[in-house]
Short mmCIF file of C-alpha atoms in Angstrom, two decimals:
data_model
loop_
_atom_site.label_atom_id
_atom_site.label_comp_id
_atom_site.label_asym_id
_atom_site.label_seq_id
_atom_site.Cartn_x
_atom_site.Cartn_y
_atom_site.Cartn_z
CA MET H 1 -0.02 -0.04 -0.01
CA GLU H 2 1.31 3.50 -0.82
CA LYS H 3 2.43 5.74 1.97
CA LYS H 4 -0.11 8.48 1.19
CA GLN H 5 -3.00 6.10 1.62
CA MET H 6 -1.49 4.74 4.72
CA ARG H 7 -1.09 8.23 6.13
CA ARG H 8 -4.75 9.03 5.32
CA ILE H 9 -5.85 5.89 7.18
CA LEU H 10 -3.86 6.74 10.35
CA VAL H 11 -5.08 10.37 10.27
CA ALA H 12 -8.71 9.19 9.84
CA SER H 13 -8.26 6.89 12.81
CA LEU H 14 -6.65 9.61 14.86
CA VAL H 15 -8.82 12.54 13.94
CA GLY H 16 -12.15 10.62 14.46
CA SER H 17 -11.04 9.31 17.78
CA SER H 18 -9.68 12.61 18.90
CA ILE H 19 -13.10 14.36 18.11
CA GLU H 20 -15.13 11.64 19.89
CA TRP H 21 -13.08 11.83 22.99
CA PHE H 22 -12.95 15.70 23.01
CA ASP H 23 -16.67 15.56 23.08
CA TYR H 24 -16.72 12.85 25.75
CA PHE H 25 -14.09 14.50 28.11
CA LEU H 26 -15.57 17.91 27.75
CA TYR H 27 -18.48 16.65 29.78
CA GLY H 28 -16.29 15.19 32.43
CA THR H 29 -14.30 18.43 33.10
CA VAL H 30 -17.48 20.53 32.99
CA ALA H 31 -19.26 18.15 35.23
CA ALA H 32 -16.73 19.03 38.00
CA LEU H 33 -16.87 22.74 37.39
CA VAL H 34 -20.43 23.79 36.02
CA PHE H 35 -23.03 20.99 35.90
CA ASN H 36 -23.17 20.52 39.76
CA GLN H 37 -24.25 24.20 39.93
CA LEU H 38 -26.44 24.67 36.86
CA PHE H 39 -28.05 21.25 36.29
CA PHE H 40 -27.72 19.18 39.53
CA VAL H 41 -28.73 21.85 42.07
CA ASN H 42 -28.63 20.76 45.65
CA GLU H 43 -28.21 22.61 49.06
CA ASP H 44 -25.15 20.38 49.87
CA PRO H 45 -22.30 21.14 47.30
CA THR H 46 -20.98 17.52 47.88
CA ILE H 47 -24.36 16.02 47.00
CA GLY H 48 -24.35 18.20 43.85
CA LEU H 49 -20.92 17.09 42.86
CA LEU H 50 -21.81 13.45 43.52
CA LEU H 51 -24.94 13.70 41.38
CA SER H 52 -22.86 15.46 38.61
CA TYR H 53 -20.16 12.65 38.69
CA ALA H 54 -22.91 10.02 38.65
CA SER H 55 -24.22 11.47 35.47
CA PHE H 56 -20.63 11.32 34.20
CA ALA H 57 -20.50 7.72 35.21
CA LEU H 58 -23.87 6.80 33.64
CA ALA H 59 -22.49 7.00 30.11
CA PHE H 60 -19.93 4.42 30.87
CA PHE H 61 -22.62 1.93 31.73
CA ILE H 62 -24.35 2.63 28.41
CA ARG H 63 -21.15 2.30 26.51
CA PRO H 64 -21.12 -1.48 26.41
CA PHE H 65 -24.66 -1.25 24.87
CA GLY H 66 -23.33 1.03 22.16
CA GLY H 67 -20.43 -1.41 21.86
CA VAL H 68 -22.70 -4.35 21.20
CA ILE H 69 -24.90 -2.32 18.77
CA PHE H 70 -22.02 -0.85 16.76
CA SER H 71 -19.65 -3.71 16.84
CA HIS H 72 -22.41 -5.96 15.52
CA ILE H 73 -22.58 -3.46 12.53
CA GLY H 74 -18.80 -3.33 12.42
CA ASP H 75 -18.36 -7.18 12.30
CA ARG H 76 -21.33 -7.62 9.82
CA ILE H 77 -21.26 -4.55 7.46
CA GLY H 78 -17.83 -3.09 7.92
CA ARG H 79 -15.50 -0.83 10.16
CA LYS H 80 -15.85 2.20 7.99
CA LYS H 81 -19.71 2.61 7.88
CA THR H 82 -19.83 2.06 11.70
CA LEU H 83 -17.36 4.90 12.22
CA VAL H 84 -19.40 7.43 10.24
CA ILE H 85 -22.47 6.63 12.39
CA THR H 86 -20.68 6.83 15.75
CA LEU H 87 -19.00 10.14 14.90
CA SER H 88 -22.32 11.65 13.67
CA LEU H 89 -24.18 10.45 16.91
CA MET H 90 -21.50 11.84 19.19
CA GLY H 91 -21.50 15.29 17.32
CA VAL H 92 -25.26 15.81 17.56
CA ALA H 93 -25.31 14.88 21.28
CA THR H 94 -22.49 17.22 22.20
CA PHE H 95 -23.88 20.11 20.06
CA GLY H 96 -27.09 19.63 21.82
CA MET H 97 -25.57 20.06 25.23
CA GLY H 98 -24.24 23.48 24.42
CA LEU H 99 -27.72 24.56 23.87
CA LEU H 100 -29.52 23.11 26.95
CA PRO H 101 -31.50 25.32 29.38
CA THR H 102 -30.29 25.17 33.00
CA TYR H 103 -32.21 23.97 36.09
CA GLN H 104 -33.05 27.56 36.94
CA ALA H 105 -34.73 27.96 33.58
CA VAL H 106 -36.73 24.55 33.11
CA GLY H 107 -36.34 22.81 36.49
CA ILE H 108 -36.00 19.03 36.50
CA TRP H 109 -36.02 18.80 32.77
CA ALA H 110 -32.58 20.29 32.64
CA PRO H 111 -30.86 17.31 34.23
CA ILE H 112 -33.10 14.91 32.46
CA LEU H 113 -32.17 16.34 29.07
CA LEU H 114 -28.52 16.53 29.87
CA ILE H 115 -28.53 12.88 31.02
CA THR H 116 -30.27 11.84 27.80
CA LEU H 117 -27.68 13.58 25.59
CA ARG H 118 -25.03 11.98 27.82
CA LEU H 119 -26.35 8.59 27.27
CA VAL H 120 -26.31 9.25 23.41
CA GLN H 121 -22.70 10.11 23.84
CA GLY H 122 -22.15 6.87 25.51
CA LEU H 123 -23.68 4.95 22.70
CA GLY H 124 -21.48 6.72 20.10
CA ILE H 125 -18.19 6.27 21.96
CA GLY H 126 -19.08 2.63 22.72
CA GLY H 127 -18.81 1.84 19.14
CA GLU H 128 -16.15 4.28 18.08
CA TRP H 129 -12.97 3.07 19.84
CA GLY H 130 -13.11 -0.37 18.37
CA GLY H 131 -13.63 0.93 14.98
CA ALA H 132 -10.90 3.45 15.06
CA LEU H 133 -8.41 0.96 16.56
CA LEU H 134 -9.17 -1.66 13.83
CA LEU H 135 -8.95 0.87 11.12
CA ALA H 136 -5.31 1.33 12.11
CA VAL H 137 -4.33 -2.21 13.30
CA GLU H 138 -5.84 -4.11 10.45
CA TYR H 139 -4.03 -2.12 7.91
CA ALA H 140 -0.71 -2.17 9.80
CA PRO H 141 2.38 -4.19 8.68
CA ALA H 142 3.15 -6.88 11.30
CA GLU H 143 6.38 -5.21 12.31
CA LYS H 144 4.64 -1.90 13.04
CA ARG H 145 1.43 -3.05 14.56
CA GLY H 146 2.29 -1.54 17.97
CA LEU H 147 2.97 1.81 16.49
CA PHE H 148 -0.27 1.75 14.36
CA GLY H 149 -2.46 0.61 17.28
CA ALA H 150 -0.92 3.33 19.47
CA ILE H 151 -2.01 6.20 17.15
CA PRO H 152 -5.92 5.86 17.73
CA GLN H 153 -5.03 5.76 21.40
CA MET H 154 -3.48 9.17 21.01
CA GLY H 155 -7.02 10.34 20.20
CA VAL H 156 -7.99 9.76 23.83
CA THR H 157 -5.47 12.21 25.15
CA ILE H 158 -5.59 14.67 22.25
CA GLY H 159 -9.32 14.77 22.63
CA MET H 160 -8.86 15.40 26.36
CA LEU H 161 -6.17 18.07 25.59
CA LEU H 162 -8.55 19.84 23.19
CA GLY H 163 -11.19 19.89 25.88
CA THR H 164 -8.92 21.01 28.61
CA VAL H 165 -7.52 23.85 26.44
CA ALA H 166 -10.85 25.00 25.37
CA LEU H 167 -12.10 25.20 28.95
CA SER H 168 -8.83 26.75 30.24
CA ILE H 169 -9.47 29.63 27.69
CA MET H 170 -13.15 29.86 28.75
CA THR H 171 -12.30 30.06 32.54
CA LEU H 172 -10.31 33.13 31.66
CA LEU H 173 -13.72 34.91 31.33
CA PRO H 174 -15.24 36.60 34.31
CA GLU H 175 -16.92 33.92 36.68
CA ASN H 176 -20.49 35.09 35.72
CA ALA H 177 -19.78 35.15 31.96
CA PHE H 178 -18.20 31.71 32.20
CA MET H 179 -21.02 30.13 34.23
CA THR H 180 -23.66 31.82 31.84
CA TRP H 181 -22.49 31.14 28.44
CA GLY H 182 -18.68 30.56 28.31
CA TRP H 183 -18.79 26.88 29.12
CA ARG H 184 -21.18 26.37 26.14
CA ILE H 185 -18.80 27.51 23.42
CA PRO H 186 -16.62 24.34 23.30
CA PHE H 187 -19.70 22.18 22.95
CA ILE H 188 -21.17 24.20 20.11
CA PHE H 189 -17.79 24.46 18.38
CA SER H 190 -17.30 20.63 18.39
CA ALA H 191 -19.90 20.55 15.32
CA LEU H 192 -17.14 21.92 13.11
CA LEU H 193 -14.70 19.26 14.25
CA VAL H 194 -17.28 16.55 13.53
CA PHE H 195 -17.79 17.74 9.93
CA PHE H 196 -13.95 17.62 9.44
CA GLY H 197 -13.79 14.13 10.96
CA LEU H 198 -16.47 12.90 8.56
CA TRP H 199 -14.72 14.37 5.52
CA ILE H 200 -11.49 12.65 6.44
CA ARG H 201 -13.10 9.25 6.95
CA LYS H 202 -15.07 9.51 3.61
CA GLY H 203 -12.12 8.51 1.44
CA ILE H 204 -11.05 5.55 3.36
CA ASP H 205 -11.67 1.86 2.17
CA GLU H 206 -12.71 -1.09 4.27
CA THR H 207 -9.90 -2.95 6.12
CA PRO H 208 -8.09 -5.88 4.63
CA SER H 209 -8.99 -8.15 7.48
CA PHE H 210 -12.82 -7.49 7.10
CA LYS H 211 -12.44 -7.97 3.34
CA LYS H 212 -10.94 -11.42 3.78
CA VAL H 213 -13.78 -12.29 6.25
CA LYS H 214 -16.42 -11.12 3.73
CA GLU H 215 -14.82 -12.83 0.73
CA SER H 216 -14.63 -16.11 2.73
CA GLY H 217 -18.31 -15.94 3.47
CA GLU H 218 -17.65 -16.34 7.18
CA VAL H 219 -19.32 -13.12 8.44
CA PRO H 220 -21.11 -14.20 11.65
CA LYS H 221 -24.92 -13.61 11.85
CA LEU H 222 -24.71 -12.72 15.49
CA PRO H 223 -21.12 -11.78 16.34
CA ILE H 224 -21.98 -11.27 20.11
CA VAL H 225 -23.28 -14.83 20.51
CA GLU H 226 -20.09 -16.26 18.93
CA THR H 227 -17.80 -14.05 20.96
CA LEU H 228 -19.51 -14.96 24.32
CA LYS H 229 -19.72 -18.62 23.44
CA ASN H 230 -16.08 -19.04 22.09
CA TYR H 231 -14.11 -16.15 23.32
CA TRP H 232 -15.47 -15.34 26.72
CA ARG H 233 -12.02 -16.02 28.40
CA GLU H 234 -10.47 -13.36 26.03
CA VAL H 235 -13.43 -10.90 27.02
CA LEU H 236 -12.68 -11.36 30.58
CA ILE H 237 -8.92 -10.84 30.10
CA ALA H 238 -9.58 -7.69 28.22
CA VAL H 239 -12.03 -6.46 30.85
CA GLY H 240 -9.37 -7.01 33.66
CA ALA H 241 -6.57 -5.58 31.68
CA LYS H 242 -8.62 -2.30 31.01
CA VAL H 243 -9.09 -1.69 34.64
CA VAL H 244 -5.60 -0.19 35.31
CA GLU H 245 -5.74 1.84 32.18
CA THR H 246 -9.12 3.42 33.00
CA ALA H 247 -9.45 3.96 36.69
CA PRO H 248 -6.19 5.82 37.45
CA PHE H 249 -6.68 7.81 34.31
CA TYR H 250 -9.91 9.25 35.61
CA ILE H 251 -8.36 9.79 39.02
CA PHE H 252 -5.36 11.74 37.55
CA SER H 253 -7.48 13.69 34.97
CA THR H 254 -11.05 14.11 36.30
CA PHE H 255 -11.38 13.50 40.09
CA VAL H 256 -8.11 15.65 40.65
CA VAL H 257 -9.92 18.71 39.28
CA SER H 258 -12.38 18.77 42.17
CA TYR H 259 -9.99 17.29 44.78
CA ALA H 260 -7.23 19.71 44.26
CA THR H 261 -9.58 22.75 44.04
CA ALA H 262 -11.98 21.96 46.86
CA ASN H 263 -9.70 19.94 49.31
CA LEU H 264 -6.14 21.33 48.71
CA GLY H 265 -6.83 24.98 47.68
CA PHE H 266 -5.33 25.00 44.31
CA SER H 267 -6.85 27.24 41.69
CA ARG H 268 -9.00 25.86 38.89
CA THR H 269 -6.58 27.13 36.28
CA ALA H 270 -3.50 25.59 38.02
CA THR H 271 -5.12 22.25 38.20
CA LEU H 272 -6.30 22.25 34.59
CA THR H 273 -2.80 23.37 33.63
CA ALA H 274 -1.18 20.47 35.31
CA VAL H 275 -3.64 18.03 33.59
CA MET H 276 -2.93 19.79 30.35
CA ILE H 277 0.96 19.54 30.52
CA ALA H 278 0.71 15.84 31.40
CA THR H 279 -1.73 15.11 28.67
CA ILE H 280 0.75 16.75 26.12
CA ILE H 281 3.58 14.49 27.51
CA THR H 282 1.53 11.25 27.33
CA THR H 283 0.41 12.11 23.83
CA ILE H 284 4.06 12.44 22.64
CA LEU H 285 5.04 9.25 24.52
CA ILE H 286 2.23 7.06 23.40
CA PRO H 287 3.56 6.37 19.74
CA PHE H 288 7.12 5.80 21.07
CA MET H 289 5.69 3.28 23.54
CA GLY H 290 3.86 1.60 20.61
CA MET H 291 7.17 1.32 18.67
CA LEU H 292 8.91 -0.02 21.71
CA SER H 293 6.10 -2.76 21.95
CA ASP H 294 6.99 -3.82 18.49
CA LYS H 295 10.63 -4.51 19.67
CA ILE H 296 10.15 -5.97 23.17
CA GLY H 297 6.56 -7.16 23.14
CA ARG H 298 3.20 -5.80 24.40
CA LYS H 299 2.90 -7.84 27.51
CA LYS H 300 6.27 -6.72 28.93
CA LEU H 301 5.52 -3.05 28.47
CA PHE H 302 2.01 -3.36 29.93
CA ILE H 303 3.26 -5.21 33.08
CA GLY H 304 6.01 -2.64 33.57
CA GLY H 305 3.61 0.25 33.42
CA THR H 306 1.12 -1.50 35.61
CA ILE H 307 3.68 -2.18 38.45
CA GLY H 308 4.76 1.52 38.13
CA MET H 309 1.12 2.54 38.63
CA ALA H 310 0.80 0.52 41.83
CA LEU H 311 4.05 1.85 43.22
CA PHE H 312 3.17 5.46 42.38
CA ALA H 313 -0.31 5.57 44.08
CA PHE H 314 0.78 6.69 47.50
CA PRO H 315 3.62 9.00 46.48
CA TYR H 316 1.15 10.80 44.10
CA PHE H 317 -1.28 11.83 46.83
CA TRP H 318 1.60 12.67 49.19
CA LEU H 319 2.99 14.99 46.46
CA LEU H 320 -0.43 16.69 46.08
CA GLN H 321 -0.47 17.39 49.80
CA GLN H 322 2.63 19.66 49.51
CA LYS H 323 0.10 22.13 48.01
CA SER H 324 2.83 23.39 45.62
CA VAL H 325 1.58 24.17 42.00
CA LEU H 326 5.02 23.04 40.71
CA ILE H 327 4.84 19.70 42.58
CA LEU H 328 1.13 19.34 41.54
CA ILE H 329 2.39 19.50 37.93
CA VAL H 330 5.25 17.09 38.59
CA ALA H 331 2.99 14.54 40.22
CA THR H 332 0.39 14.68 37.41
CA VAL H 333 3.19 14.43 34.79
CA ILE H 334 4.61 11.38 36.29
CA GLY H 335 1.24 9.58 36.77
CA LEU H 336 -0.68 10.58 33.77
CA GLY H 337 2.11 11.65 31.43
CA VAL H 338 4.76 8.88 31.94
CA ILE H 339 3.56 5.83 33.87
CA TRP H 340 0.13 5.69 32.09
CA ALA H 341 1.55 5.97 28.51
CA PRO H 342 2.89 2.45 28.03
CA ILE H 343 -0.25 0.92 29.43
CA THR H 344 -2.61 2.75 27.03
CA ALA H 345 -0.25 2.54 24.06
CA VAL H 346 -0.31 -1.22 23.94
CA LEU H 347 -3.92 -1.93 25.25
CA GLY H 348 -5.75 -1.81 21.89
CA THR H 349 -3.13 -3.68 19.93
CA MET H 350 -2.87 -6.38 22.51
CA PHE H 351 -6.68 -6.71 22.55
CA SER H 352 -6.72 -7.02 18.70
CA GLU H 353 -4.11 -9.80 18.78
CA ILE H 354 -6.27 -12.05 20.91
CA PHE H 355 -9.47 -12.07 18.88
CA ASP H 356 -10.22 -13.57 15.44
CA ALA H 357 -10.99 -11.10 12.65
CA ARG H 358 -14.60 -12.46 12.42
CA ILE H 359 -15.60 -11.23 15.84
CA ARG H 360 -12.65 -8.88 16.48
CA TYR H 361 -14.78 -5.64 16.61
CA THR H 362 -17.05 -7.25 19.07
CA GLY H 363 -14.45 -8.83 21.31
CA ILE H 364 -12.31 -5.85 21.70
CA THR H 365 -15.21 -3.56 22.20
CA LEU H 366 -16.94 -5.79 24.86
CA GLY H 367 -13.66 -6.07 26.82
CA TYR H 368 -12.87 -2.32 26.61
CA GLN H 369 -16.28 -0.85 27.30
CA ILE H 370 -17.26 -3.33 30.15
CA GLY H 371 -13.87 -2.49 31.80
CA ALA H 372 -14.51 1.12 31.24
CA ALA H 373 -18.03 0.82 32.74
CA LEU H 374 -16.77 -0.96 35.74
CA ALA H 375 -13.75 0.87 36.58
CA GLY H 376 -13.59 4.15 34.51
CA GLY H 377 -16.74 6.24 34.90
CA THR H 378 -17.10 5.12 38.41
CA ALA H 379 -13.57 6.16 39.36
CA PRO H 380 -14.41 9.82 40.27
CA LEU H 381 -17.57 8.76 41.96
CA VAL H 382 -15.79 6.12 44.08
CA ALA H 383 -12.83 8.44 44.93
CA THR H 384 -15.20 11.28 45.96
CA ALA H 385 -17.24 8.94 48.06
CA LEU H 386 -14.16 7.50 49.69
CA LEU H 387 -12.97 10.90 50.59
CA ASN H 388 -16.30 11.70 52.14
CA ARG H 389 -16.55 8.49 54.11
CA PHE H 390 -12.95 8.59 55.49
CA ASN H 391 -12.72 12.30 56.44
CA ASN H 392 -10.82 13.50 53.32
CA SER H 393 -8.02 10.89 53.86
CA TYR H 394 -6.42 10.11 50.50
CA VAL H 395 -5.35 6.66 51.81
CA PRO H 396 -8.42 4.68 50.59
CA VAL H 397 -8.16 6.41 47.07
CA ALA H 398 -4.38 5.31 46.83
CA LEU H 399 -5.43 1.80 47.77
CA TYR H 400 -8.07 1.75 45.03
CA ILE H 401 -5.43 2.53 42.42
CA ILE H 402 -3.19 -0.34 43.84
CA PHE H 403 -6.29 -2.71 43.70
CA ALA H 404 -6.91 -1.70 40.00
CA SER H 405 -3.23 -2.48 39.27
CA VAL H 406 -3.25 -5.85 40.95
CA LEU H 407 -6.46 -6.84 39.22
CA SER H 408 -5.00 -5.99 35.65
CA LEU H 409 -1.75 -7.86 36.48
CA ALA H 410 -3.78 -11.01 37.35
CA ALA H 411 -5.68 -10.71 34.14
CA ILE H 412 -2.73 -10.08 31.83
CA TRP H 413 -0.88 -12.96 33.28
CA ALA H 414 -3.12 -15.33 31.14
CA VAL H 415 -2.17 -13.74 27.94
CA LYS H 416 0.43 -15.06 25.53
CA ASP H 417 2.41 -12.27 23.72
CA ARG H 418 1.52 -12.48 19.98
CA SER H 419 3.45 -9.33 18.96
CA ASN H 420 5.40 -11.13 16.26
CA GLN H 421 2.54 -13.08 14.69
CA LYS H 422 0.41 -12.06 11.77
CA LEU H 423 -2.85 -10.56 12.95
CA ASP H 424 -5.11 -12.94 11.32
CA GLU H 425 -3.27 -16.06 12.58
CA THR H 426 -4.42 -15.47 16.08
CA HIS H 427 -7.54 -17.66 16.57
CA ASN H 428 -8.72 -18.03 19.98
CA THR H 429 -5.40 -19.14 21.42
CA SER H 430 -4.42 -16.20 23.45
CA ALA H 431 -5.10 -17.72 26.93
CA MET H 432 -2.74 -20.28 28.42
#
């Protein structure tokens, strides 16, 4: 395949993924700063914040359903068509959020409408990740599969970075202007990004792996049934491996926004800046970690990052307690910028390598989205509840990160590293 087409494929995978995650993370950051005051109004600020985070978590539980729906389409009709639908769905929901009336204007309908649009976001992102990943991985040469699989993973952090930058700019507005209309601008602006993403994806052909399945006449009638019947072990492995990639991520990027501002006295701008700097660093490191996995193997890199995550849990919170902006930045950079990078860089490629092409979209999506539902969206909620229950002590939250790491280590131990095999030779033989 010529380099120009390969570049377009990678750009299509990255751009679409970045836009989806921009829309998705925008909600998470605004939930901590705005929605608890404008949509989830309560006399107790902690209750308002918990309700806001609960709405954030809710979309994670709908993601597996979106994953089932769109992975079915992806394994039956194709990766490309599915990606167009998921991106359009996400764009409509996010744009709609920017136009919603607040609780003061329409009462209980405000949170109801917000939650409805959040659920639509969850459906869209549920199907997006698997398609964006397979678009890159199924086109990749065997010796560069780690690098190619890392590219759509960059979309997660680029999307988060775009959301953080957009909100950081908006927070420079006077408080009243930000709370009235400033927070809405990034949501409305996202419509332009969606149109760009759809244009990029328009010129992409279907992946070689899916074409082979279609030509062989082996397209499954019900991919989810076959996946749960023949690949349930691989799904469980993927769910377990996802835990360490998702729970600490939302602690470092979302929970810290409210924790550092409300409990430790940091300014909103300083906290968002720390997250932004760490996000830039991890975005730069992800492709290099993908390339490294092509040399030393996915499993070794994942295990190294997971052990690092467990070891850093207590030092991270101790550093935050120093109440220095510089140390806040350093702590966030180490956790989110450096330790998390190898884990997320290899996760998608590793998942792809343990599922057969016939049900690969369904398999990787189930593992990823169930893991995200169980450990991702709930992370800020669990961390906030633990703080509330244990008199603002960070010890239970640090133990929570360690628990997530141990769980993922146990899951990944069952995986045989298949970095050097051709992708379509990996047929239900990943577990030992």
